[in-house]
PDB file of C-alpha atoms in Angstrom:
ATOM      1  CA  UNK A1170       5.203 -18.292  17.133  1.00 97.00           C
ATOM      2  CA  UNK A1171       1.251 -17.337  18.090  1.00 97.00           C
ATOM      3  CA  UNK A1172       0.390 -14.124  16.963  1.00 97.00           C
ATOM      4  CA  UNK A1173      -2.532 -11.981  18.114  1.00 97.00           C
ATOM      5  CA  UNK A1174      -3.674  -8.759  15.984  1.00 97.00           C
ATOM      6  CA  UNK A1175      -6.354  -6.181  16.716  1.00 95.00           C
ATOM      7  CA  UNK A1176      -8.092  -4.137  14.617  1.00 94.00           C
ATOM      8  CA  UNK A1177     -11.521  -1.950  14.012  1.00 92.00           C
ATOM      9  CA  UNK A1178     -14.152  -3.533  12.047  1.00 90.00           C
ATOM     10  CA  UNK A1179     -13.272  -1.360   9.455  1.00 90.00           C
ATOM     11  CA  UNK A1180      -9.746  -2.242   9.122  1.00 94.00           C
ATOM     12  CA  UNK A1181      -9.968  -6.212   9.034  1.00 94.00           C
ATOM     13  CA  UNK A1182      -9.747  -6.963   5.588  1.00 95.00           C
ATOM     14  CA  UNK A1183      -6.819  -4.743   5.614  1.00 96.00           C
ATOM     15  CA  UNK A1184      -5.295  -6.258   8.482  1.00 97.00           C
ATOM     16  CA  UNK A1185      -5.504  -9.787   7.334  1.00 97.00           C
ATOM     17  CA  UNK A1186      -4.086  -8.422   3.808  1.00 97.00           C
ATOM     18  CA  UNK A1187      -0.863  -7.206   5.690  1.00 98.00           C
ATOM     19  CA  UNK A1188      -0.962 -10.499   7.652  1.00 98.00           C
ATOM     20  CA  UNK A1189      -0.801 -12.079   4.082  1.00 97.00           C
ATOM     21  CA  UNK A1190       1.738 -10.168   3.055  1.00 97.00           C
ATOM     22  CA  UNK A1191       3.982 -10.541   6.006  1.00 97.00           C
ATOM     23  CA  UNK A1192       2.927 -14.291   6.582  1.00 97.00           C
ATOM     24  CA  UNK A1193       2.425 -15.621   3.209  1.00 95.00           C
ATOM     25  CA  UNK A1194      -0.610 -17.523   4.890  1.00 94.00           C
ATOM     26  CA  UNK A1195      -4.541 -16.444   5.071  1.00 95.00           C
ATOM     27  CA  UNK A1196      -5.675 -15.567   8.470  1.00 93.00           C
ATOM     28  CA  UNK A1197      -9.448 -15.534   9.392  1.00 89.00           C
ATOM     29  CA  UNK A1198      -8.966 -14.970  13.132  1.00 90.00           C
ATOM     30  CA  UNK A1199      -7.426 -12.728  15.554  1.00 92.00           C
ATOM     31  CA  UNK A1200      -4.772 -15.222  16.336  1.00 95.00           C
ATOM     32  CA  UNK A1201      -2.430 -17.226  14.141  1.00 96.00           C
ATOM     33  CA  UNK A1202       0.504 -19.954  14.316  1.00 97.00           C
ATOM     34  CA  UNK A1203       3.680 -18.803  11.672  1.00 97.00           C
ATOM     35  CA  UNK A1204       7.576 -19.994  12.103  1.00 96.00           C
ATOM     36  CA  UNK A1205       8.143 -16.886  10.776  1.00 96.00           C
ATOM     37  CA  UNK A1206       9.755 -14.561  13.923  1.00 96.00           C
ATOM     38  CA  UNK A1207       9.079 -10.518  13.419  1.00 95.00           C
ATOM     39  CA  UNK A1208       8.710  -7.988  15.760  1.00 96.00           C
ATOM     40  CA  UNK A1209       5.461  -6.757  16.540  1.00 97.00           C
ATOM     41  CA  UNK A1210       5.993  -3.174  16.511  1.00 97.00           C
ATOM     42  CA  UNK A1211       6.743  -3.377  12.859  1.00 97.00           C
ATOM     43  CA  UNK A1212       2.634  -4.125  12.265  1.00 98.00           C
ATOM     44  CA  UNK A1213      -0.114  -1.530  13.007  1.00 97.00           C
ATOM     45  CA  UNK A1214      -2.161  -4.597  14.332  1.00 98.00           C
ATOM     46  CA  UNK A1215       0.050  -7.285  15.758  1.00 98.00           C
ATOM     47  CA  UNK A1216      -0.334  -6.722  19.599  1.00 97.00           C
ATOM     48  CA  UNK A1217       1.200  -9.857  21.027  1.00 97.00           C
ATOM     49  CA  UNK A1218       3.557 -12.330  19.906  1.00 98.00           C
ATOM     50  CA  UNK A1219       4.398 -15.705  22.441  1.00 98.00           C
ATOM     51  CA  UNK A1220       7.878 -17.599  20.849  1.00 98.00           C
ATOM     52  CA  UNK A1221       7.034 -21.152  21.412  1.00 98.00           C
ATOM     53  CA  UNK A1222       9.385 -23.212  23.347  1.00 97.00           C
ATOM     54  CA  UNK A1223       6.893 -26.015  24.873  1.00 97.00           C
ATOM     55  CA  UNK A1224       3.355 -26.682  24.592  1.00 97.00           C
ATOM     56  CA  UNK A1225       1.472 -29.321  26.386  1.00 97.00           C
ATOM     57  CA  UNK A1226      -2.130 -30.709  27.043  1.00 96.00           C
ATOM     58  CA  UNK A1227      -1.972 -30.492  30.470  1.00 95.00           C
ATOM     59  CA  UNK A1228      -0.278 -27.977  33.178  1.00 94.00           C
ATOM     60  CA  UNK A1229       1.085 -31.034  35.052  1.00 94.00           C
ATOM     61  CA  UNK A1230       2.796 -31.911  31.644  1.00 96.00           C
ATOM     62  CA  UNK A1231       4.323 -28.412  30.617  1.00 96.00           C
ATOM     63  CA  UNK A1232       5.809 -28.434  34.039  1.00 95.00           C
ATOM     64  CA  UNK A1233       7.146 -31.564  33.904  1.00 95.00           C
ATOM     65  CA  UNK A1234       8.813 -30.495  30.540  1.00 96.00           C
ATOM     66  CA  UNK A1235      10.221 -26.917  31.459  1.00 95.00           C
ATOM     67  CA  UNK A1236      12.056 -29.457  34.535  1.00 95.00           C
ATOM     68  CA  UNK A1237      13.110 -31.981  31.909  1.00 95.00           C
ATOM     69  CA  UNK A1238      14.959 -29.306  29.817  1.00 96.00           C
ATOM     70  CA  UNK A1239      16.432 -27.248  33.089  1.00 94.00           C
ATOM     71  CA  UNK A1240      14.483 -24.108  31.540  1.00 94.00           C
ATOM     72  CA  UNK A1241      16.426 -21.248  33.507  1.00 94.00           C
ATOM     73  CA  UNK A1242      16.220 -17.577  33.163  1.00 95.00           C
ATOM     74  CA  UNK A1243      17.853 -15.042  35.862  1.00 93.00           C
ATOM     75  CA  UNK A1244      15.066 -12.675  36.410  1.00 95.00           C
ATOM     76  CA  UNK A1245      11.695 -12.953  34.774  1.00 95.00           C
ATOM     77  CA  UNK A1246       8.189 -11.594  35.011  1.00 95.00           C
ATOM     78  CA  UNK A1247       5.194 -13.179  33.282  1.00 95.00           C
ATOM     79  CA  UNK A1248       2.667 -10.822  30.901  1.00 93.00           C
ATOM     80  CA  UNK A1249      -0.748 -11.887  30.929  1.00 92.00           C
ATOM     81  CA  UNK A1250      -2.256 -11.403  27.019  1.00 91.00           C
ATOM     82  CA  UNK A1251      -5.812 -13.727  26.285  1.00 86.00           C
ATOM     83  CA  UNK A1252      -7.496 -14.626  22.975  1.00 86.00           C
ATOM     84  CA  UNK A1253     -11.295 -13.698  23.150  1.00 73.00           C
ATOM     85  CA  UNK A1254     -11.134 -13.892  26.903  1.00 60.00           C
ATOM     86  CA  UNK A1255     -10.889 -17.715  26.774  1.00 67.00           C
ATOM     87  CA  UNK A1256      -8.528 -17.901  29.600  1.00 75.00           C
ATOM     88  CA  UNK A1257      -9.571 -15.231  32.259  1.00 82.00           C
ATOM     89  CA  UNK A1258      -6.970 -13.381  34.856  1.00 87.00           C
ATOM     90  CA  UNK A1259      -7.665 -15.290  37.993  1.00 88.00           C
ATOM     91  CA  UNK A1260      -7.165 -18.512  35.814  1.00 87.00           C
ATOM     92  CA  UNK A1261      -4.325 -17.689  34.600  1.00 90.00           C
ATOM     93  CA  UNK A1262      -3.115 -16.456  37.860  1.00 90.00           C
ATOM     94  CA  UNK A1263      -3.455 -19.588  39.241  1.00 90.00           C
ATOM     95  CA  UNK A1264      -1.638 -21.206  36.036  1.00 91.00           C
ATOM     96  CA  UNK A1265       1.324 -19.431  36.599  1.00 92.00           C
ATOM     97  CA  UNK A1266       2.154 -20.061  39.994  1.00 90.00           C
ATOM     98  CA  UNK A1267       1.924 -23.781  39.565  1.00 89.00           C
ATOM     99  CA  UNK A1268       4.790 -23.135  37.042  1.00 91.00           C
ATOM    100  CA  UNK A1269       6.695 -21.388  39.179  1.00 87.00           C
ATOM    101  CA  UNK A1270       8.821 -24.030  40.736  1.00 88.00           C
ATOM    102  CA  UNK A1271       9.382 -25.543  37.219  1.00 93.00           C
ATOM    103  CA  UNK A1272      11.971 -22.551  36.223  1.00 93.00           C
ATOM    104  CA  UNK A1273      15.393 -22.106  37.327  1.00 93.00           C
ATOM    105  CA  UNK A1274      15.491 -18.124  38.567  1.00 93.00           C
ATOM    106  CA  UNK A1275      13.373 -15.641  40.313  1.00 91.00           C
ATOM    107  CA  UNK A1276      10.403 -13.512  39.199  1.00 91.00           C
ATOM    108  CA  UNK A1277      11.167 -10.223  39.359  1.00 92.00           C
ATOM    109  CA  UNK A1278       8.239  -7.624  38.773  1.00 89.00           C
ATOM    110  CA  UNK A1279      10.235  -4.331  38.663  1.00 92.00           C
ATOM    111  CA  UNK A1280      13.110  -5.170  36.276  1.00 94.00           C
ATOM    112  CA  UNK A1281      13.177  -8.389  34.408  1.00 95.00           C
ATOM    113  CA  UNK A1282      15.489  -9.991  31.828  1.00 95.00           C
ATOM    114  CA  UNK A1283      12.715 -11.399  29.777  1.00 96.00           C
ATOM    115  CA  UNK A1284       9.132 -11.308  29.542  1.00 97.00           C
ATOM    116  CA  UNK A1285       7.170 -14.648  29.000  1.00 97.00           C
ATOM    117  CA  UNK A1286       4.145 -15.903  28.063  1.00 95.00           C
ATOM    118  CA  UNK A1287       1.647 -18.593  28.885  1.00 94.00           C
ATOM    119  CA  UNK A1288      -1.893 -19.258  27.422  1.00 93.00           C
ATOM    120  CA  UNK A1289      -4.407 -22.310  26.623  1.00 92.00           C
ATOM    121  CA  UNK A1290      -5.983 -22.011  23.361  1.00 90.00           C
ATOM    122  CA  UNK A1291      -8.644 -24.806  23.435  1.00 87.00           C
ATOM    123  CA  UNK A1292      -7.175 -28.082  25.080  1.00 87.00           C
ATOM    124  CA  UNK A1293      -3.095 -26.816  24.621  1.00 93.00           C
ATOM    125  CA  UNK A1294      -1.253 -25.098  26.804  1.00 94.00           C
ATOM    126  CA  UNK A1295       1.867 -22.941  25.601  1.00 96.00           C
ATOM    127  CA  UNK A1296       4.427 -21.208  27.122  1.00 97.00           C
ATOM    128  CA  UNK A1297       7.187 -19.273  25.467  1.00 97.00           C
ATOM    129  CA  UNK A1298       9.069 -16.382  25.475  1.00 97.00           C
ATOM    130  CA  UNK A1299       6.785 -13.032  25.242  1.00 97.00           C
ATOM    131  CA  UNK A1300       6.673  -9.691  23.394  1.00 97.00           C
ATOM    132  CA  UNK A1301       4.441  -6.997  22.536  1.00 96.00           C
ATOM    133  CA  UNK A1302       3.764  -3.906  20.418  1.00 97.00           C
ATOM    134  CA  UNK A1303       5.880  -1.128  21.583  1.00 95.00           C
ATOM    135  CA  UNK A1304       3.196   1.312  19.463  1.00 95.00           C
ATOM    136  CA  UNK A1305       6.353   3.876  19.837  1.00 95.00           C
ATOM    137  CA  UNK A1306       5.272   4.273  16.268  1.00 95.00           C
ATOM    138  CA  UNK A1307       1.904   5.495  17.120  1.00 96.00           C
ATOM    139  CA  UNK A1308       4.155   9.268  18.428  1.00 96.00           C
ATOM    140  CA  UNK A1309       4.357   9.682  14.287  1.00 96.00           C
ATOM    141  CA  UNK A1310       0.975  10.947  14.497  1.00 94.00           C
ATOM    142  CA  UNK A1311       2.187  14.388  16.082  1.00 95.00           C
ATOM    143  CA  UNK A1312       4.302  15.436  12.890  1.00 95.00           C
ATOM    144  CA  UNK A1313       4.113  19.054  12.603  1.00 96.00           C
ATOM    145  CA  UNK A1314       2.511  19.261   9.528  1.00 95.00           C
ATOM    146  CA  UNK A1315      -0.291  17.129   8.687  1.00 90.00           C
ATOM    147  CA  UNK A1316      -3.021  17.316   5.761  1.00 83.00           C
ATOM    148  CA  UNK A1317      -6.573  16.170   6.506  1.00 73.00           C
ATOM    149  CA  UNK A1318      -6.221  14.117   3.314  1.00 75.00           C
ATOM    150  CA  UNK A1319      -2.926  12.102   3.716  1.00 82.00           C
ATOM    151  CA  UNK A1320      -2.654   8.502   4.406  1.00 88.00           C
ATOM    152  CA  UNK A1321      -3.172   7.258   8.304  1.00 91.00           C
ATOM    153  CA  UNK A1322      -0.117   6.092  10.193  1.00 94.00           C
ATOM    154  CA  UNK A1323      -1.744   2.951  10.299  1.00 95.00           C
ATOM    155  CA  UNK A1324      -2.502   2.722   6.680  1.00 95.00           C
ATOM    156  CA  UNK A1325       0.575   4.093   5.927  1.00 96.00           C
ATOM    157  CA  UNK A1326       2.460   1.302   7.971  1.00 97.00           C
ATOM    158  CA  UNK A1327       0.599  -1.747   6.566  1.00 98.00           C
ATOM    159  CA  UNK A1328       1.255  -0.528   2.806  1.00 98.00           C
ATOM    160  CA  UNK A1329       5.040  -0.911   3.493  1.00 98.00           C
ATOM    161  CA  UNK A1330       4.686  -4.264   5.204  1.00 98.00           C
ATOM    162  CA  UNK A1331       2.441  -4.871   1.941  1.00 98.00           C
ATOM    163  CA  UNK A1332       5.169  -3.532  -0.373  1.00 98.00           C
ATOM    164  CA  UNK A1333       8.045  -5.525   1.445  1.00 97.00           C
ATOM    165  CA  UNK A1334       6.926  -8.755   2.520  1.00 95.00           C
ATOM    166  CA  UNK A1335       9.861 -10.595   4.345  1.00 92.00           C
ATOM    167  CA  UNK A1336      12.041  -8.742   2.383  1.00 94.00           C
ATOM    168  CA  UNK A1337      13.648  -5.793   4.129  1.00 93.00           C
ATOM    169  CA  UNK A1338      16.394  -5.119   1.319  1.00 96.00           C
ATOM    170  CA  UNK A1339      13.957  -3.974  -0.607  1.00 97.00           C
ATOM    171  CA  UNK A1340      14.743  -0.739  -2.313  1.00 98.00           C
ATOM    172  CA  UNK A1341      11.759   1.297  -2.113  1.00 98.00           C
ATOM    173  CA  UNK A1342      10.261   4.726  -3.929  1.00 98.00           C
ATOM    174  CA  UNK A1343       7.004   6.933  -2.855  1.00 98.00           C
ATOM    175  CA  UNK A1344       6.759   8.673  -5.840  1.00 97.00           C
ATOM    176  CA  UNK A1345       4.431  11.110  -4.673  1.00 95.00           C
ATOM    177  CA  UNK A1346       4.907  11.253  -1.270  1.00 95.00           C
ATOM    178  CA  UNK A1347       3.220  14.053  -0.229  1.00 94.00           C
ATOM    179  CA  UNK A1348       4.093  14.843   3.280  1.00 95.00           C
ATOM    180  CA  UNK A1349       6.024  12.179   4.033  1.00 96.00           C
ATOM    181  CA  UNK A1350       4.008   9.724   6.096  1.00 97.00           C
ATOM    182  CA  UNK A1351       4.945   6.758   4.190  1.00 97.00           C
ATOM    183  CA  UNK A1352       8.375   7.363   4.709  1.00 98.00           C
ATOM    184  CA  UNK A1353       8.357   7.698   8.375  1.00 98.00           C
ATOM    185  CA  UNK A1354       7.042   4.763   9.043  1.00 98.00           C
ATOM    186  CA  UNK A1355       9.219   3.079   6.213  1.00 98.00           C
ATOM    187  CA  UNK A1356      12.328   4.099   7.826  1.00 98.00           C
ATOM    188  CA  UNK A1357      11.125   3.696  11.464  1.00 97.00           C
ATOM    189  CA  UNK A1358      11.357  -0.176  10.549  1.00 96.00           C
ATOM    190  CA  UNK A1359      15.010   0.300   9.059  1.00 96.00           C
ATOM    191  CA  UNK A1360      14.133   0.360   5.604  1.00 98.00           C
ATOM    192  CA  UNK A1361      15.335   1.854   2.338  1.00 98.00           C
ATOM    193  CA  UNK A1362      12.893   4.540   0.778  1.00 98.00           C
ATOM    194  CA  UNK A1363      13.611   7.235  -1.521  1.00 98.00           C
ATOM    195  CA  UNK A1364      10.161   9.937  -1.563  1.00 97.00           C
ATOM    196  CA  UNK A1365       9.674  12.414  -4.796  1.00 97.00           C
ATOM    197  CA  UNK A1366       7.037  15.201  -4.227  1.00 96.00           C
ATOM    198  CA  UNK A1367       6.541  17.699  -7.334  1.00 95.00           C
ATOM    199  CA  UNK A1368       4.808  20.565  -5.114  1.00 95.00           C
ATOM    200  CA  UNK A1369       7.511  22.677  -4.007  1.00 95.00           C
ATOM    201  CA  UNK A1370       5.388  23.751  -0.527  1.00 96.00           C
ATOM    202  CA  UNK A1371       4.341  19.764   0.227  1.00 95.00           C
ATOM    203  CA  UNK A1372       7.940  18.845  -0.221  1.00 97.00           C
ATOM    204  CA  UNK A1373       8.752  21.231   2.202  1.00 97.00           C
ATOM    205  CA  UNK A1374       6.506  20.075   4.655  1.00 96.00           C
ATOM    206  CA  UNK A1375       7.778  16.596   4.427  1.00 97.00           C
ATOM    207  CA  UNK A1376      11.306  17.543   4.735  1.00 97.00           C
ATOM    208  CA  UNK A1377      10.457  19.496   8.247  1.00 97.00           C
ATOM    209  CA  UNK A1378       8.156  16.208   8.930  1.00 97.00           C
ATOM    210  CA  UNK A1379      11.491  13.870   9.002  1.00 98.00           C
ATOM    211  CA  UNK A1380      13.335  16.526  10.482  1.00 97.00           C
ATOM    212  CA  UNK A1381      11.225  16.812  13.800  1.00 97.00           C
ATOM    213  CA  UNK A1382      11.856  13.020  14.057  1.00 97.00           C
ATOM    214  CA  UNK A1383      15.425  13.464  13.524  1.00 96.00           C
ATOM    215  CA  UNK A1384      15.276  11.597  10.113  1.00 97.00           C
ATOM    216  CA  UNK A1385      17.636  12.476   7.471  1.00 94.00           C
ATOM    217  CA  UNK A1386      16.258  14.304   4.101  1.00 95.00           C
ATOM    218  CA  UNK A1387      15.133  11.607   1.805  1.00 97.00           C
ATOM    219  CA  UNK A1388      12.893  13.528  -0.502  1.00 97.00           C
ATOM    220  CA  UNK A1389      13.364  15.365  -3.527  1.00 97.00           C
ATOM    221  CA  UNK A1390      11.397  17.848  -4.896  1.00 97.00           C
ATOM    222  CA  UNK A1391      11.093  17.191  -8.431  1.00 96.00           C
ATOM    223  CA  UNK A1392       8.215  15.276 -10.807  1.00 96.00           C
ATOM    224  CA  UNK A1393       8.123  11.248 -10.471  1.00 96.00           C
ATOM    225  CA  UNK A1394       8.223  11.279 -14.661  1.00 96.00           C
ATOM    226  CA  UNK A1395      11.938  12.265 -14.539  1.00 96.00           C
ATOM    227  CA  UNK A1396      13.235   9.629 -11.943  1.00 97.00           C
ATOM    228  CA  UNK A1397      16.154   7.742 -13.853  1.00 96.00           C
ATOM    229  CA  UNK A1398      16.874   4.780 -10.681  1.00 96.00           C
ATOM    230  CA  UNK A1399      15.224   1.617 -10.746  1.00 97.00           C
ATOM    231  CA  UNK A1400      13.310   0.281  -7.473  1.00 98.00           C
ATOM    232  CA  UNK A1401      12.421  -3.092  -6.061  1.00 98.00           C
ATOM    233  CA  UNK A1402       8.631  -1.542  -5.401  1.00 98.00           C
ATOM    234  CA  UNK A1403       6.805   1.593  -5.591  1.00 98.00           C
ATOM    235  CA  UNK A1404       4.614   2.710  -3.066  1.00 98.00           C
ATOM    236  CA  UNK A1405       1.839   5.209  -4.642  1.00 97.00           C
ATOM    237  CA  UNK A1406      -1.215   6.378  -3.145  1.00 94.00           C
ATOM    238  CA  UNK A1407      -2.174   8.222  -6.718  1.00 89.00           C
ATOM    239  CA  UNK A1408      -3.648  12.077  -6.247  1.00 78.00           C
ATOM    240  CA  UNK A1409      -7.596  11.447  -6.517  1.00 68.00           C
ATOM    241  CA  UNK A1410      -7.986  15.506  -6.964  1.00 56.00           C
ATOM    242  CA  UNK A1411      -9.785  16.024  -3.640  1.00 48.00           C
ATOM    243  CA  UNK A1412      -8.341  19.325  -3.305  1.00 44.00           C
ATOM    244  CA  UNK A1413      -6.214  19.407  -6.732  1.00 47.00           C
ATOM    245  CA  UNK A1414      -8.120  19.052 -10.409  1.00 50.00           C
ATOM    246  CA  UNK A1415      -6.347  15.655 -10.928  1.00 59.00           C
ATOM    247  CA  UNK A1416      -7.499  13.851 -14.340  1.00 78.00           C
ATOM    248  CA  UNK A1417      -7.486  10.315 -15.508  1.00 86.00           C
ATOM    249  CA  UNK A1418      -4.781  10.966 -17.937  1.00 88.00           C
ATOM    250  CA  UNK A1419      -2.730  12.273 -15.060  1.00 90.00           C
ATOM    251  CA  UNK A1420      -3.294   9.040 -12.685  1.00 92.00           C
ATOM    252  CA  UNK A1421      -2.439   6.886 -15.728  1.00 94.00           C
ATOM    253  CA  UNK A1422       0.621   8.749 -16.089  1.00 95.00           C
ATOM    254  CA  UNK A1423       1.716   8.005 -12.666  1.00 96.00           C
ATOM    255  CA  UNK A1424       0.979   4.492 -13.437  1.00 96.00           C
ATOM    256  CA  UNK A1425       2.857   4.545 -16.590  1.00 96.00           C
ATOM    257  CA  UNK A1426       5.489   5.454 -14.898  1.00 97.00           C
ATOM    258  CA  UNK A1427       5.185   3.532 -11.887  1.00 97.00           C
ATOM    259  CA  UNK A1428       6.039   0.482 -14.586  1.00 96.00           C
ATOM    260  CA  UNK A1429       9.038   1.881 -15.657  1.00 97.00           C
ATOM    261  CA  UNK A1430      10.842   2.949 -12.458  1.00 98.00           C
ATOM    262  CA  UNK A1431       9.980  -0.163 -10.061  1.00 98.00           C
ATOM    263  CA  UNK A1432       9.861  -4.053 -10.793  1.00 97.00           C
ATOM    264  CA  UNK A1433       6.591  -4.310  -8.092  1.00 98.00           C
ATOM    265  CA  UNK A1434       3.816  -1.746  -7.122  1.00 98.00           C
ATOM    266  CA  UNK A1435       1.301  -1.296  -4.251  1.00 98.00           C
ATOM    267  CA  UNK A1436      -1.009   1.404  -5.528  1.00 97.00           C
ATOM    268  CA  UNK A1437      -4.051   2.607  -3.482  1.00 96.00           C
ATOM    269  CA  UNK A1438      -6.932   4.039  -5.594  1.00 93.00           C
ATOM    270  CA  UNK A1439     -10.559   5.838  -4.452  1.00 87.00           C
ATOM    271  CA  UNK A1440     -11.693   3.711  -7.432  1.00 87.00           C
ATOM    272  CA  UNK A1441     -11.411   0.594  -9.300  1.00 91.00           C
ATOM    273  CA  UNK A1442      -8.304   0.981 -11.328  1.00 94.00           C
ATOM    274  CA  UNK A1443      -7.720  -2.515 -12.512  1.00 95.00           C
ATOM    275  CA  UNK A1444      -8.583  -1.638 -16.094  1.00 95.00           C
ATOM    276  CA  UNK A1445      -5.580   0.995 -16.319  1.00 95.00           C
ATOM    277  CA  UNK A1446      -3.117  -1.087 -14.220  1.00 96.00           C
ATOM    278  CA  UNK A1447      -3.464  -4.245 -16.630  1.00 96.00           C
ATOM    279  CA  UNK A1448      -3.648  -1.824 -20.048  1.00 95.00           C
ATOM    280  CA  UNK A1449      -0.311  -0.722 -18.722  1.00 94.00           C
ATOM    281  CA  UNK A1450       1.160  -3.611 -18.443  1.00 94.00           C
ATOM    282  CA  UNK A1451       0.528  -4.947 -14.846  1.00 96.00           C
ATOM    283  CA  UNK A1452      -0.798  -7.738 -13.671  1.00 97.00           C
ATOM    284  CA  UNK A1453      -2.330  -7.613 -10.252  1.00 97.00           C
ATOM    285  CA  UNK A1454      -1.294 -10.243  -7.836  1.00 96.00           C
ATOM    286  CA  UNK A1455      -3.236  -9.391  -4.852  1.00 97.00           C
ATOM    287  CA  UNK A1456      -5.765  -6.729  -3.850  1.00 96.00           C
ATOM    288  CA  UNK A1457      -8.306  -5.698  -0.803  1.00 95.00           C
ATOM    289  CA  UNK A1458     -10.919  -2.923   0.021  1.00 93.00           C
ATOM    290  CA  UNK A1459     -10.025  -0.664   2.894  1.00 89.00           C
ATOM    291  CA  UNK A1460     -13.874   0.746   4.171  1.00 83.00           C
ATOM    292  CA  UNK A1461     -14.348   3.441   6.064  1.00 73.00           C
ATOM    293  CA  UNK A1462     -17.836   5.511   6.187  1.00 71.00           C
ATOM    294  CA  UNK A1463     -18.846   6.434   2.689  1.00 76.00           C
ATOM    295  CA  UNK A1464     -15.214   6.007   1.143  1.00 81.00           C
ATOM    296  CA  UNK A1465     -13.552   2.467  -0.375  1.00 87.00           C
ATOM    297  CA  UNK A1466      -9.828   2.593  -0.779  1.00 89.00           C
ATOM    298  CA  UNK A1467      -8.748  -0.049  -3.367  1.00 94.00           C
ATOM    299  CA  UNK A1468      -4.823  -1.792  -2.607  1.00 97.00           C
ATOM    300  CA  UNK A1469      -3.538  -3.430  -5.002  1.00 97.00           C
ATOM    301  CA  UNK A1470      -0.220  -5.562  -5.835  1.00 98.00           C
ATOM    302  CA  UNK A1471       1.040  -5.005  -9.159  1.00 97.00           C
ATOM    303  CA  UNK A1472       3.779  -6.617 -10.771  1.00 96.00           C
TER     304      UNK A1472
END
């Protein structure tokens, strides 16, 4: 598969960390090869992804192929997507309608079967089945109750990629979940989350979050110190006392017992917190710096 992900300057290094994550490769462009097949909605960055049937070096060539192989769809309509503007509309135009006599079926504009793709990325041609971001996602942004310093949709989204990996049976716990972002987007991608919030009014507020997107209650009120389950990761983005007196001793609490109630952890800190992570036992597999204006958010993968 070719992927293609867009991002801010700001949120690269995050975006290539979920891309990581996801991937289990390093990425240093906006577009990347995997044989892994996900759908793009799941990532706040992945905007296009083109399923790879044939590639060639030459138009004549991929014709010649799609004929070979009797390629065939009922009624399909071609999306045009481009890498750095290397391959401009009117060229690609052009490309397609020398193509079109090489598929069995009939374009159809207003309601196709499938989508595909076709692009030249230096001196290869590649054509393959296409799909993009739905960004349906993106609507989570209009919960009723919002707090100025809560975790972005899009940040919120990446850290459960992050947390999960390939590994959607993951049983997952936001410890202190605040108002529920984390696990919108966590179970807008199917997965299993569990939230604790110990402020009675927060916890309130997420529970009327997940029920204006007709999610079922997932989050208890009660502190993160008495949970008794076991989880395959923990999701925390620890209290930094912005509005709340929160002290070290508190944060290293909630690490503490981030150890005890989940086998992995994705943590993000407004600080370097390796020091308390690895005097509690951690070790920390992976980590990035998420910049924006005068504030660094540290992520880090504990196990």
């Amino acid at each position: 598969c070719l992927y293609i992900v867009k991002y801010q300057d700001f949120e690269e290094s995050l975006c290539y960390f979920e891309m990581k994550q996801i991937f289990g490769k390093n990425i240093s462009n906006n577009y990347f090869f995997s044989s892994t097949l996900i759908d793009p909605s799941r990532s706040p960055f992945i905007k296009h992804r083109l399923k790879i049937l044939f590639t060639a070096q030459t138009l004549e060539l991929l014709c010649q192929k799609l004929q070979n192989n009797s390629v065939s769809y009922r009624k399909y309509k071609y999306t045009y997507f481009n890498i750095n503007t290397e391959m401009k509309f009117t060229d690609w135009n052009n490309a397609i309608n020398s193509l079109r006599d090489s598929i069995i079926g009939a374009m159809d504009f207003n309601q196709p079967d499938i989508f595909l793709g076709l692009i030249q990325i230096k001196e290869t041609w590649y054509f393959g089945e296409y799909c993009k971001n739905d960004t349906s996602w993106k609507y989570h942004d209009y919960k009723p109750n919002t707090n100025s310093h809560s975790l972005g949709i899009k940040l919120a989204r990446a850290l459960v990629n992050i947390a999960v990996g390939q590994n959607s049976h993951f049983k997952i716990i936001d410890p202190c979940c605040g108002i529920g972002t984390v696990i919108i987007e966590a179970v807008s991608m199917g997965l299993d989350i569990q939230g604790y919030e110990i402020n009675w009014k927060i916890a309130e507020k997420a529970k009327e979050n997940l029920t204006f997107f007709g999610i079922e209650n997932l989050i208890t009120h009660a502190d993160m110190h008495d949970i008794t389950e076991h989880f395959d990761v923990a999701i925390v983005d620890i209290p930094y006392g912005l509005f709340t007196k929160v002290v070290l001793e508190s944060q290293i609490q909630i690490i503490k017992t981030s150890r005890r109630i989940a086998h992995k952890l994705v943590i993000v800190t407004f600080g370097n917190m390796d020091k308390e992570l690895l005097h509690e036992g951690f070790t920390i597999i992976d980590q990035c710096q998420v910049k924006k204006g005068q504030f660094t958010r540290y992520v880090s993968i504990c196990v």
